[in-house]
XYZ file of C-alpha atoms in Angstrom:
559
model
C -10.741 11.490 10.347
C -12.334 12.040 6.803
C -15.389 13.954 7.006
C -18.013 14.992 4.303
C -17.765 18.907 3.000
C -19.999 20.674 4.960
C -22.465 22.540 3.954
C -21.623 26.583 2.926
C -24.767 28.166 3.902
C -26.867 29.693 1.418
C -25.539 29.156 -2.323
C -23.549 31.996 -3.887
C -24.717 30.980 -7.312
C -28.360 33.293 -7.448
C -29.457 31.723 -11.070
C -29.382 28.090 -9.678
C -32.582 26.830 -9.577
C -34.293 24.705 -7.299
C -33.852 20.926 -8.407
C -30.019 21.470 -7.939
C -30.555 22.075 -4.126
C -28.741 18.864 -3.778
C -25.586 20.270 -4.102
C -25.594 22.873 -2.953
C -23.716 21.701 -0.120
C -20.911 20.724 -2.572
C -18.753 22.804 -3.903
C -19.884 24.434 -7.050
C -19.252 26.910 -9.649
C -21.376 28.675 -12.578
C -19.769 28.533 -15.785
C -20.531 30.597 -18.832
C -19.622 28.390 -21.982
C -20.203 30.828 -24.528
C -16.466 31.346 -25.961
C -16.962 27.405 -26.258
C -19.768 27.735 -28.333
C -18.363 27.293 -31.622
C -16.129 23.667 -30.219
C -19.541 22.510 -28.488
C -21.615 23.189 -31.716
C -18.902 20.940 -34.028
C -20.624 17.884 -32.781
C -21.022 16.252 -29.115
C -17.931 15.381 -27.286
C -18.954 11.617 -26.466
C -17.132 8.908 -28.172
C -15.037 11.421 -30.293
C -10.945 11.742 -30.792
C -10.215 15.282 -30.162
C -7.003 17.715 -30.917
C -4.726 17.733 -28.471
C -5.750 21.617 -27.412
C -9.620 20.408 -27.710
C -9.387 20.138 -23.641
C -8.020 23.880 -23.005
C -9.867 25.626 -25.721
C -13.037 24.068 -23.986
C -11.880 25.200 -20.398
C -9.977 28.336 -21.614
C -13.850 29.146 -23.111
C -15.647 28.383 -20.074
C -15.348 31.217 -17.603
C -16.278 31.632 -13.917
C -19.764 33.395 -13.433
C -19.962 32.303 -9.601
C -19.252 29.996 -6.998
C -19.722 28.731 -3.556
C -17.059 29.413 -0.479
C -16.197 25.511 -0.774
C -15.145 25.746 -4.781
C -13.322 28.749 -3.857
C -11.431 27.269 -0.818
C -10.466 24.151 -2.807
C -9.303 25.343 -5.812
C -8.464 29.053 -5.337
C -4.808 28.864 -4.026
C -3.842 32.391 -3.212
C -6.491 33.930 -5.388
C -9.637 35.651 -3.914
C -13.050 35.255 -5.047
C -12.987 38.104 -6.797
C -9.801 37.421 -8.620
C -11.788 33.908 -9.918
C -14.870 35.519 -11.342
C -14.671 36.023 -15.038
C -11.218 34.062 -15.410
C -11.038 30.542 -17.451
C -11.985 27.216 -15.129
C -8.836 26.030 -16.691
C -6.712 28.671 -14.400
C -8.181 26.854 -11.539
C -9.179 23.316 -12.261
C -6.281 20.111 -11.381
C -5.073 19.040 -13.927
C -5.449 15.418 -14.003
C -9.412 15.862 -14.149
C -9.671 18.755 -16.701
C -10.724 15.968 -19.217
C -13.262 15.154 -17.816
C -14.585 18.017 -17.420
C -14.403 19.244 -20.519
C -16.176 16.483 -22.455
C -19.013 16.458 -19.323
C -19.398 20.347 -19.953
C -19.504 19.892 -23.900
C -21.779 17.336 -23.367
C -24.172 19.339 -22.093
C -24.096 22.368 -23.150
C -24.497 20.231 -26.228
C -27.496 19.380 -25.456
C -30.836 20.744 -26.178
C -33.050 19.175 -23.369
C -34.316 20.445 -20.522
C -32.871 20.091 -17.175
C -29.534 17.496 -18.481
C -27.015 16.099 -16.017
C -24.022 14.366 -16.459
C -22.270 12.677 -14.321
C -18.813 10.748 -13.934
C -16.035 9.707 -11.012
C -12.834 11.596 -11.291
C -9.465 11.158 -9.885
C -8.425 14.351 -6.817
C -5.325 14.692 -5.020
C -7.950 16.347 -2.300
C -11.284 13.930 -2.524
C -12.005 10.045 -1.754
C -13.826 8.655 -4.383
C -15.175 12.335 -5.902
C -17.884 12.544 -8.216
C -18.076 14.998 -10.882
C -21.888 15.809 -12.249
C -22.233 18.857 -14.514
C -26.095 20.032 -15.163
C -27.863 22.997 -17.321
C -31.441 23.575 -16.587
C -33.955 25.004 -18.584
C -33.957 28.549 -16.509
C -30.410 29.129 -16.473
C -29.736 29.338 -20.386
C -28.044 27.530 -23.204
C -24.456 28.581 -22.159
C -24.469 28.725 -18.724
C -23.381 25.654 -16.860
C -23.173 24.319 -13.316
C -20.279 22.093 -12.278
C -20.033 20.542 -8.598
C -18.043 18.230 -7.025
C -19.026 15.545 -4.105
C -16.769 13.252 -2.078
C -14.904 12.853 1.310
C -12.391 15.658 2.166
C -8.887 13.227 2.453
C -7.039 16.877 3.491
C -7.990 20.288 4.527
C -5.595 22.369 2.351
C -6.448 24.410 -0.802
C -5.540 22.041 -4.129
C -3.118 24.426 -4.921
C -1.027 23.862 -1.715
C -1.319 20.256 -1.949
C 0.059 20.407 -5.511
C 2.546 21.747 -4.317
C 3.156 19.800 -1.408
C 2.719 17.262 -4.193
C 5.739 18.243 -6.456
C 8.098 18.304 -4.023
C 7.519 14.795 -3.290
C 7.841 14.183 -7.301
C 10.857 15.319 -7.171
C 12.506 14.031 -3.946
C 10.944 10.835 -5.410
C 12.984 11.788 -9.028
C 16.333 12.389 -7.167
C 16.161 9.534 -4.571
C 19.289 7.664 -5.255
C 17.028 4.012 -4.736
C 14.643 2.507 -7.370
C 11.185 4.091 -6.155
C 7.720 3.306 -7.851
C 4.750 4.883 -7.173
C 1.575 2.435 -7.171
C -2.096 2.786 -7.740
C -3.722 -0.076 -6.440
C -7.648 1.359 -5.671
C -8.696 -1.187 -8.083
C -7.473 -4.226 -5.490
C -9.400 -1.979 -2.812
C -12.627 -2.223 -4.525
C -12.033 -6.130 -5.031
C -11.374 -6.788 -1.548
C -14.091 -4.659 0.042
C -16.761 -6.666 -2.393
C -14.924 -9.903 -1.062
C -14.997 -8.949 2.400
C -18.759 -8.577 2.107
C -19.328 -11.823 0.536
C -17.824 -13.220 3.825
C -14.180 -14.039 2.382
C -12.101 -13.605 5.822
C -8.959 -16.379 4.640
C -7.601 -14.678 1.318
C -5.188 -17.276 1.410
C -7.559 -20.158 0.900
C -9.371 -18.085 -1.720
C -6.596 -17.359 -3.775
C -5.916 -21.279 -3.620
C -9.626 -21.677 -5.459
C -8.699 -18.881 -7.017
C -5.529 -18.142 -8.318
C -6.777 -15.999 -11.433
C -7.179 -13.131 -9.205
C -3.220 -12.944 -9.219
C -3.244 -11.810 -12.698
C -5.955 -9.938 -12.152
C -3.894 -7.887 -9.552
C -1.387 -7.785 -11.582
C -3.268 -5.969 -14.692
C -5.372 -3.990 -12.388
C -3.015 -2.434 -10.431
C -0.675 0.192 -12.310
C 2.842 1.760 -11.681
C 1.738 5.673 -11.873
C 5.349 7.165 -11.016
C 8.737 5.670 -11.217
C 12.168 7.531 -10.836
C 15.013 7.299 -13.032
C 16.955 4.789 -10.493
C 13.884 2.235 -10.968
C 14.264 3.058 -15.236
C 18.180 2.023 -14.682
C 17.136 -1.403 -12.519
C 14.947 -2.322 -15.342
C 17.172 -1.339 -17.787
C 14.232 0.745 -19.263
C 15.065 3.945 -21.822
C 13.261 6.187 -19.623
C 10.994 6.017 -16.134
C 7.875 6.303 -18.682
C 8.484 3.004 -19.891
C 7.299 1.759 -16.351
C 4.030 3.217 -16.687
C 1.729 0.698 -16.811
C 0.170 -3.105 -15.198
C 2.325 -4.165 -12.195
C 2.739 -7.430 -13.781
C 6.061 -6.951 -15.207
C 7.402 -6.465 -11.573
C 6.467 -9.940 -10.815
C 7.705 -11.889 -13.982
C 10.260 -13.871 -12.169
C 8.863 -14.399 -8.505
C 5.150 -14.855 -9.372
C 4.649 -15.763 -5.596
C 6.064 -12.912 -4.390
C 2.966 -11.249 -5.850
C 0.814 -13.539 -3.808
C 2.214 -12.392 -0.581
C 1.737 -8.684 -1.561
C -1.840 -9.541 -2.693
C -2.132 -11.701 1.004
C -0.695 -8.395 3.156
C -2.684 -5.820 0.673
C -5.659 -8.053 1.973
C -5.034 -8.329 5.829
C -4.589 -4.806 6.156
C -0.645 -4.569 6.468
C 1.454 -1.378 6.729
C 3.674 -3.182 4.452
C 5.265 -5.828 3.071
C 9.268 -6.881 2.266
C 10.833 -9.680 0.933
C 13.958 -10.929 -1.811
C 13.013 -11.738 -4.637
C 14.052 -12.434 -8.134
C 13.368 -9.970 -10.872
C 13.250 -9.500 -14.702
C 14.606 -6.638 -16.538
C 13.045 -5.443 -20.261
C 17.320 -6.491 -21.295
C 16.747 -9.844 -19.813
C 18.973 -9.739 -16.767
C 18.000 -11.505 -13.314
C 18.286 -9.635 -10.106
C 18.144 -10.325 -6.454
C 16.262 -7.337 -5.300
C 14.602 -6.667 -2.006
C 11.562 -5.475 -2.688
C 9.361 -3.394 0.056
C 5.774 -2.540 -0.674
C 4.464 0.120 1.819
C -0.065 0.483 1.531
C -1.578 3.710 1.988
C -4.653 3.123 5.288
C -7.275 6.025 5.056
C -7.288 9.134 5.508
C -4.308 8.401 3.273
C -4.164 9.143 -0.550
C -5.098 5.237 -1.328
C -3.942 5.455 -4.641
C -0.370 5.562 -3.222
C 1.229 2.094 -2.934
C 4.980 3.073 -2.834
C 7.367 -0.017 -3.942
C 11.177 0.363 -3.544
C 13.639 -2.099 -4.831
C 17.327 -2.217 -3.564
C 19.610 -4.226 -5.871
C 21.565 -7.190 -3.978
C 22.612 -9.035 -7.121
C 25.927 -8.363 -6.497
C 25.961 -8.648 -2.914
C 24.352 -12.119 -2.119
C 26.894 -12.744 -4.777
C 30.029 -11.500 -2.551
C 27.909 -13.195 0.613
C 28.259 -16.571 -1.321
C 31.656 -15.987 -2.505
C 32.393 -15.290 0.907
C 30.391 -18.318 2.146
C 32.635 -20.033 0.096
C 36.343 -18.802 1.474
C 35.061 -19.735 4.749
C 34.149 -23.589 3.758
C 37.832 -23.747 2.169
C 39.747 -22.359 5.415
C 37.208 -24.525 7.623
C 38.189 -27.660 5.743
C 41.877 -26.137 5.368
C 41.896 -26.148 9.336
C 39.908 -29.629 9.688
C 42.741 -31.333 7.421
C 45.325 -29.669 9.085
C 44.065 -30.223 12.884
C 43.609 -33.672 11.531
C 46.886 -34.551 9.982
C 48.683 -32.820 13.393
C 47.015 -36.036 14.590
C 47.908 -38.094 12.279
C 49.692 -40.490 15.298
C 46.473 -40.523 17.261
C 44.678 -40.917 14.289
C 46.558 -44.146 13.055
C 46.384 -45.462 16.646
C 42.387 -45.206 16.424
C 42.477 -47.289 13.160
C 45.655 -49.632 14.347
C 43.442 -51.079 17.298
C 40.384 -52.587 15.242
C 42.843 -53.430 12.627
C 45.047 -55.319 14.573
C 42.087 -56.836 16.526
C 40.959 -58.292 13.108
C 44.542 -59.897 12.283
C 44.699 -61.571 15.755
C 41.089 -62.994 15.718
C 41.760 -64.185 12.271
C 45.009 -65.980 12.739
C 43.106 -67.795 15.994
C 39.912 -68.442 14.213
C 42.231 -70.077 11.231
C 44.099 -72.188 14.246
C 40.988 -73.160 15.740
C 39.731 -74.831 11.612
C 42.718 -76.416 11.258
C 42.202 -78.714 14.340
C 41.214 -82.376 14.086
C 37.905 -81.709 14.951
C 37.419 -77.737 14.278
C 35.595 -76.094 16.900
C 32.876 -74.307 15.015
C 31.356 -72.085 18.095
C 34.770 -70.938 18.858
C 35.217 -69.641 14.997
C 31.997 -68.036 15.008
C 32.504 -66.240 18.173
C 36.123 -65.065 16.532
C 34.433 -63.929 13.196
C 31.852 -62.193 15.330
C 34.822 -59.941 16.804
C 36.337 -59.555 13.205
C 33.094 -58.279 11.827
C 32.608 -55.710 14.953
C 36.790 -54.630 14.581
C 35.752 -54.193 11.068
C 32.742 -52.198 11.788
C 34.754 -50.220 14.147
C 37.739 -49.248 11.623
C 34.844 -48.434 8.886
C 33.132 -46.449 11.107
C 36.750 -44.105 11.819
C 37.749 -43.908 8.483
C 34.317 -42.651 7.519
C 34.919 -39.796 10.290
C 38.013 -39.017 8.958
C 36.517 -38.946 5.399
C 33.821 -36.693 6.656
C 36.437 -34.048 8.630
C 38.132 -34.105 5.293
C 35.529 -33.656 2.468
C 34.106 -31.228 0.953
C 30.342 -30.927 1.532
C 27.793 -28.440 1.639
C 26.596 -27.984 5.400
C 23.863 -30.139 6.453
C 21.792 -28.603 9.175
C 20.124 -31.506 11.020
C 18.377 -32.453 14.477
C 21.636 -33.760 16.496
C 22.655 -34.629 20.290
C 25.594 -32.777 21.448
C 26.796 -35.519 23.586
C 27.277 -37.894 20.893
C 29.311 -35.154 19.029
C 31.438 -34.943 21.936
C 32.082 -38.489 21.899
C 32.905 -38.095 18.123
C 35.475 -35.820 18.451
C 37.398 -37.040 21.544
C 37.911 -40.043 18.887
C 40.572 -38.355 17.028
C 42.490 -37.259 20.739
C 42.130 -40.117 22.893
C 45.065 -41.790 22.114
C 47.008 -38.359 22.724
C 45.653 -37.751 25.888
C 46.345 -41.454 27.223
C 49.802 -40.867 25.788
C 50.652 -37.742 27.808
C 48.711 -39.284 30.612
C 46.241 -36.316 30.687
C 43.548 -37.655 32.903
C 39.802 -36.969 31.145
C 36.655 -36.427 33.274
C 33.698 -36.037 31.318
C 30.267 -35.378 32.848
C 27.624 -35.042 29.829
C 23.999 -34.286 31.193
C 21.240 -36.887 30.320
C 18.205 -35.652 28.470
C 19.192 -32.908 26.894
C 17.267 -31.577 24.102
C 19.167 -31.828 20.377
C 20.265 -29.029 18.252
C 20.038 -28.365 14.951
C 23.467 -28.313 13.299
C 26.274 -29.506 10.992
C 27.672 -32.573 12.725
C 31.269 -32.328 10.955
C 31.493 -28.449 11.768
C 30.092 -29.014 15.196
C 32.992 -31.956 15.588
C 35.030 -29.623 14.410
C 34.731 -27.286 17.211
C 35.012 -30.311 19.866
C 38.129 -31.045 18.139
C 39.910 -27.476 18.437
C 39.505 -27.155 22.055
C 40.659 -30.274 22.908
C 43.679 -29.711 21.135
C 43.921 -26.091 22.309
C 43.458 -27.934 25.803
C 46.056 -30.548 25.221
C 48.884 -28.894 23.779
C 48.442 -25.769 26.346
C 48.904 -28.647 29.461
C 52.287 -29.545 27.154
C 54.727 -32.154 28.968
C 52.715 -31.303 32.290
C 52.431 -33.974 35.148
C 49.468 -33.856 36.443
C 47.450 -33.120 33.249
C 43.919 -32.608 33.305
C 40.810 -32.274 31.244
C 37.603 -31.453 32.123
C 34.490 -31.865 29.994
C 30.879 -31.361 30.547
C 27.120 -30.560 28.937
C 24.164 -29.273 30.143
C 21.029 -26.942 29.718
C 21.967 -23.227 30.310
C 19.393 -20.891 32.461
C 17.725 -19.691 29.016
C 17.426 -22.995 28.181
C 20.145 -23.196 25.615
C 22.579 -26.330 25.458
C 26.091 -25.844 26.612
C 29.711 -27.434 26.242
C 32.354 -26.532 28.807
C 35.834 -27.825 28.414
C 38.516 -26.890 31.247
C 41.968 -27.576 31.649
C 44.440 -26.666 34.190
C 47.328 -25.294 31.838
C 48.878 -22.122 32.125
C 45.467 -20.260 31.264
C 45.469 -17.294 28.941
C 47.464 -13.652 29.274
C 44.744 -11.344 30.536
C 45.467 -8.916 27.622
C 44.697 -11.729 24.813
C 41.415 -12.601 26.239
C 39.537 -10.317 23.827
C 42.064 -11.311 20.785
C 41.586 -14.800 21.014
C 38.613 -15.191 18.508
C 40.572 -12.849 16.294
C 41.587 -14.008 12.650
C 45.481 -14.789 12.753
C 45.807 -13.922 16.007
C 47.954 -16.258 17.709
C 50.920 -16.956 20.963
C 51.693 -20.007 19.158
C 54.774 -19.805 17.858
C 54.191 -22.382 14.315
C 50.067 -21.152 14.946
C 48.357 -19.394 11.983
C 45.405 -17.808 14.584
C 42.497 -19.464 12.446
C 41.235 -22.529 15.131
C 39.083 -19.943 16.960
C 38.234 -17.816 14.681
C 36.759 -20.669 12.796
C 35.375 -21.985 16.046
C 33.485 -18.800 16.423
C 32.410 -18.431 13.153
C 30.904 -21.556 13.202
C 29.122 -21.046 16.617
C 27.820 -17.727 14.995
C 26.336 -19.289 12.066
C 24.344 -21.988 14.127
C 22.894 -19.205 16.224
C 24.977 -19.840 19.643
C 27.927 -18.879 20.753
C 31.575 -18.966 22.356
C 33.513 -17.676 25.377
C 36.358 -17.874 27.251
C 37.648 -17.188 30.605
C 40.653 -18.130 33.288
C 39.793 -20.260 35.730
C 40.539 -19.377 39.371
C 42.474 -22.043 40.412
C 44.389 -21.812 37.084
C 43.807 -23.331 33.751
C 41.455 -21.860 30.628
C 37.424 -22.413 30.507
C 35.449 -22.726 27.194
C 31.802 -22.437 26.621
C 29.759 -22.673 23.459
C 26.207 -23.047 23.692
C 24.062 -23.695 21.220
C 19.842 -23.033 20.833
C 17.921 -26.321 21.297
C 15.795 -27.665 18.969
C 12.537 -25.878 18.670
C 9.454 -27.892 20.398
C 7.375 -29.741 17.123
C 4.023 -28.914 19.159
């Protein structure tokens, strides 16, 4: 919990006088400036451009008189009180505020009026929002000085410790193999807190009225810190060219920034997504990108971003993607054209249908007296056999093609029907006798109708061919809701079942007891069932035979 430095008791510093009581529960110290004097009497520090040694000649001038138990416990490391007094501030003092002091104490000691104070927020690995004030009153003398700090203690160690502490996350940060930036983003802080008081609860609606605050976050919050593996993803000369406005993270994927601004806002531990990024040499990554916020007593300005490269990655993924379409529609043309017989049956029957109806209907117009209803009710068939052979050619055309996956609301059942299309005339010819027993209602699934045909396809012929020659053939299909409410497809047969030892090959790539088999129908079949979210299995039935079942998720409820 952050708490308030408490007070030290009675002040070290004897010469302070009264109107300073304030902070005297601060920690202080009592400067003497005089080996300053000559810097401080060139001219007052305000507004000027000094030399780059202006700071450390001002602080290597200004040496410790006295100070409290609190200045001494947060910025005397190792060193004793007694070891401080008459040393430079500059021995002491963190770095990244000895600036500011400097121009506050030449300002004045500068200055020739009575009881001046100046004042001015600083940055402190050890403080929440500290506030420097340096003050010389009209008792102590023009080159003494007093210097306190005030603000909320964010840890209990010495500043020396945490600087420490400090550089050995610098360089773990440095050596970490992963693109690493560190983020200040106290600016954003400020914004929201003012926002939350003006009653803004739905940042996401605000940012819709007003989207300029995007930029804003993007020039208000800076990269501090980045590590040489973030200056190589950026293709940067060095991790310095980093330093600056966020907004060159976001370039590419300006609504990526949104989202961090949206989590930033609702008080998230972090945030992750892929996104697209570009580099100062113009390249265009995929990078994940995962932004972790700092929640008080935390150092809040310590956002820590890290990137991961997946350019190449998604690119293998796709490539990948890719293979498996081509052996998927490798399999689909070759499943199909092993049923090329029962295939041309399927189109001979509407075909033939046509000729006959057409032969009649032309018998029944060349009568005396034609008999119209009789031709009508003829070229009513024709037009249905005609619908019928469109309708399997376009199935075949769609097993065959080449098409991106199409994932859409579907009912198993009628893919079921679909693919016992392209066996039906098989299993009538071996005299396999079919029982199907598809469960009414079911919800649909969300799928790729070909792929999902596909499937259907496979294990019937994996069914068929394993009852062979057979008498007594049979086939066994069914659908139904599983117990976690998933839908399922069984398929049965009562063939010679599967060797015990090749029940966990099966699903293998090229794994196959088929003697002209290449071992890629189940793999695809699982592969496919993997990609829609479900599944396959398969088992020996008791009484003999092999037992499928794929299930697939149901289609989410709309309400």
């Amino acid at each position: 919990m952050d708490e308030m430095l408490p007070s030290a008791g009675e002040p070290d510093c004897r010469t302070m006088p009264e109107p300073d009581a304030p902070y005297r529960e601060s920690p202080y110290w009592e400067l003497d400036t005089a080996g300053a004097r000559m810097l401080i009497n060139a001219g007052s520090s305000d507004g000027e451009l000094h030399p780059a040694n202006w700071v450390a000649e001002v602080l290597g001038g200004s040496r410790v008189v006295d100070l409290n138990e609190w200045a001494e416990r947060l910025v005397g490391g190792f060193a004793g009180r007694n070891e401080m007094l008459g040393r430079p501030i500059s021995d002491f003092w963190p770095p990244e505020s000895q600036p500011d002091l400097a121009e506050l104490i030449a300002t004045v000691a500068a200055n020739r009026t009575p009881d001046v104070t100046r004042t001015r927020e600083i940055s402190s690995l050890l403080l929440q929002n500290p506030v420097l004030t340096v003050w010389r009153s009209q008792e102590s003398g023009a080159d003494r000085v007093f210097v306190a700090v005030k603000g909320v203690v964010n840890d209990r160690r010495s500043y020396w410790s945490l600087r420490a502490s400090e550089e050995r996350y610098r360089k773990l940060i440095h050596h970490m193999p992963n693109p690493l930036l560190r983020v200040d983003a106290r600016m954003m802080g400020r914004v929201f807190a003012r926002l939350r008081a003006d009653g803004v609860l739905d940042i996401e609606s605000y940012l819709d009225a007003h989207p300029e605050l995007i930029a804003t976050a993007e020039q208000s919050v800076r990269i501090t810190e980045a590590n040489p593996a973030a200056a190589r993803l950026f293709g940067a000369g060095s991790p310095t060219d980093l330093i600056g406005p966020v907004e060159c993270l976001f370039k590419a994927s300006p609504e990526t920034a949104r989202r961090v601004v949206i989590a930033h806002f609702d008080g998230r531990r972090s945030h992750a997504e892929v996104m697209k990024l570009r580099t100062f040499d113009g390249r265009l990554l995929d990078v994940r990108i995962a932004v972790t916020f700092p929640t008080p007593p935390e150092q809040l300005d310590v956002t820590v971003v890290g990137l991961e490269d997946l350019t190449d990655r998604l690119r293998t993924e796709a490539q990948l993607r890719q293979l498996q379409a081509d052996f998927t529609r490798a399999a689909r043309i070759s499943t199909l054209g092993e049923l090329a017989t029962s295939i041309a049956h399927e189109v001979n029957q509407p075909l033939a249908a046509i000729f006959t109806n057409a032969e009649t209907s032309l018998r029944w117009l060349s009568r005396d007296e034609p008999n119209l209803a009789k031709v009508v009710q003829l070229t009513s068939r024709i037009v249905a056999s005609a619908r019928h052979a469109n309708e399997i050619v376009h199935r075949i055309r769609a097993m065959t093609a080449k098409h991106a996956p199409e994932r859409l609301p579907l009912d198993l059942n009628e893919v079921v029907d679909e693919g016992l299309l392209f066996l039906r005339h098989d299993i009538d010819a071996r005299s396999i006798r079919l029982s199907t027993r598809l469960g009414l209602g079911l919800p649909r699934v969300i799928g790729d109708r070909v792929q999902l045909q596909q499937v259907v396809v496979n294990l019937l012929v994996n069914g068929v061919q394993a009852i062979g020659q057979a008498k007594d053939g049979r086939v066994e299909l069914s659908t139904g809701l599983g117990a976690g409410g998933e839908v399922v497809f069984v398929i049965r047969d009562n063939g010679p079942g599967i060797p015990e030892d090749d029940l966990d090959r099966i699903f293998e790539g090229f794994f196959t007891t088929k003697e002209e088999g290449m071992g890629l129908g189940l793999a695809i079949c699982q592969s496919i069932m993997t990609a829609h979210g479900g599944g396959i299995a398969a088992s020996n039935r008791p009484e003999g035979g092999a037992c499928f079942r794929l299930w697939l998720p149901a289609e989410p409820d709309p309400s």
